[in-house]
Amino acid sequence: MSNPVEKMTIKNLADELGVSKNTVRNQLVNSGFDLAQYKENGIIMLDKELIGVVRSIYRSKSDQFTGQLPVNNTGSDFPLEKENEFLRDQLAEKDKHISELTEMIRDQQKLTLLQQQKNDQLLLENQELKNRKWWQFWK
């Protein structure tokens, strides 16, 4: 990042890393360092060791937040191609399944319509039988 420096203030390091002074201070305290022993004239001066610790902590945290993954520079995209092929096969299978289900729904709707028409016809015939007079029972 920058030239190796013997000593640096928390503010300078925070400015270099683009974080607040409190963030740098809290990282060091959480790592178990006693910052009181690094004070010179009321200013905390970080030595090489502490600067390295903060930079490594910041690097690991920024990698977590940005989602950087180790890069495989072998030049082979075979696993990605394999996964892509697998996902395409799954998609084709699901499309086929959706088509089958859609066809089944259409068939069921046709059957329901036929059954409804049959029920209407029977209801009409039943109504006609009820509307007959007593002397028309032989019809």
PDB file of C-alpha atoms in Angstrom, residues 4-8 13 28 46-59:
ATOM      1  CA  PRO A   4       7.098   0.858   5.184  1.00  0.00           C
ATOM      2  CA  VAL A   5       7.002   3.429   7.948  1.00  0.00           C
ATOM      3  CA  GLU A   6       8.623   3.028  11.353  1.00  0.00           C
ATOM      4  CA  LYS A   7       5.835   4.809  13.232  1.00  0.00           C
ATOM      5  CA  MET A   8       2.458   6.216  12.318  1.00  0.00           C
ATOM      6  CA  LEU A  13      -3.344   4.907   9.309  1.00  0.00           C
ATOM      7  CA  LEU A  28      -6.329  -2.977  17.991  1.00  0.00           C
ATOM      8  CA  LEU A  46       1.808   2.784  16.134  1.00  0.00           C
ATOM      9  CA  ASP A  47       4.919   0.776  15.333  1.00  0.00           C
ATOM     10  CA  LYS A  48       5.450  -1.574  12.369  1.00  0.00           C
ATOM     11  CA  GLU A  49       3.852  -4.524  14.144  1.00  0.00           C
ATOM     12  CA  LEU A  50       0.614  -2.690  14.954  1.00  0.00           C
ATOM     13  CA  ILE A  51       0.442  -1.142  11.489  1.00  0.00           C
ATOM     14  CA  GLY A  52       0.774  -4.618   9.967  1.00  0.00           C
ATOM     15  CA  VAL A  53      -1.902  -6.017  12.283  1.00  0.00           C
ATOM     16  CA  VAL A  54      -4.405  -3.295  11.389  1.00  0.00           C
ATOM     17  CA  ARG A  55      -3.705  -3.604   7.662  1.00  0.00           C
ATOM     18  CA  SER A  56      -4.153  -7.382   7.722  1.00  0.00           C
ATOM     19  CA  ILE A  57      -7.388  -7.077   9.738  1.00  0.00           C
ATOM     20  CA  TYR A  58      -8.692  -4.437   7.359  1.00  0.00           C
ATOM     21  CA  ARG A  59      -7.734  -6.521   4.309  1.00  0.00           C
TER      22      ARG A  59
END
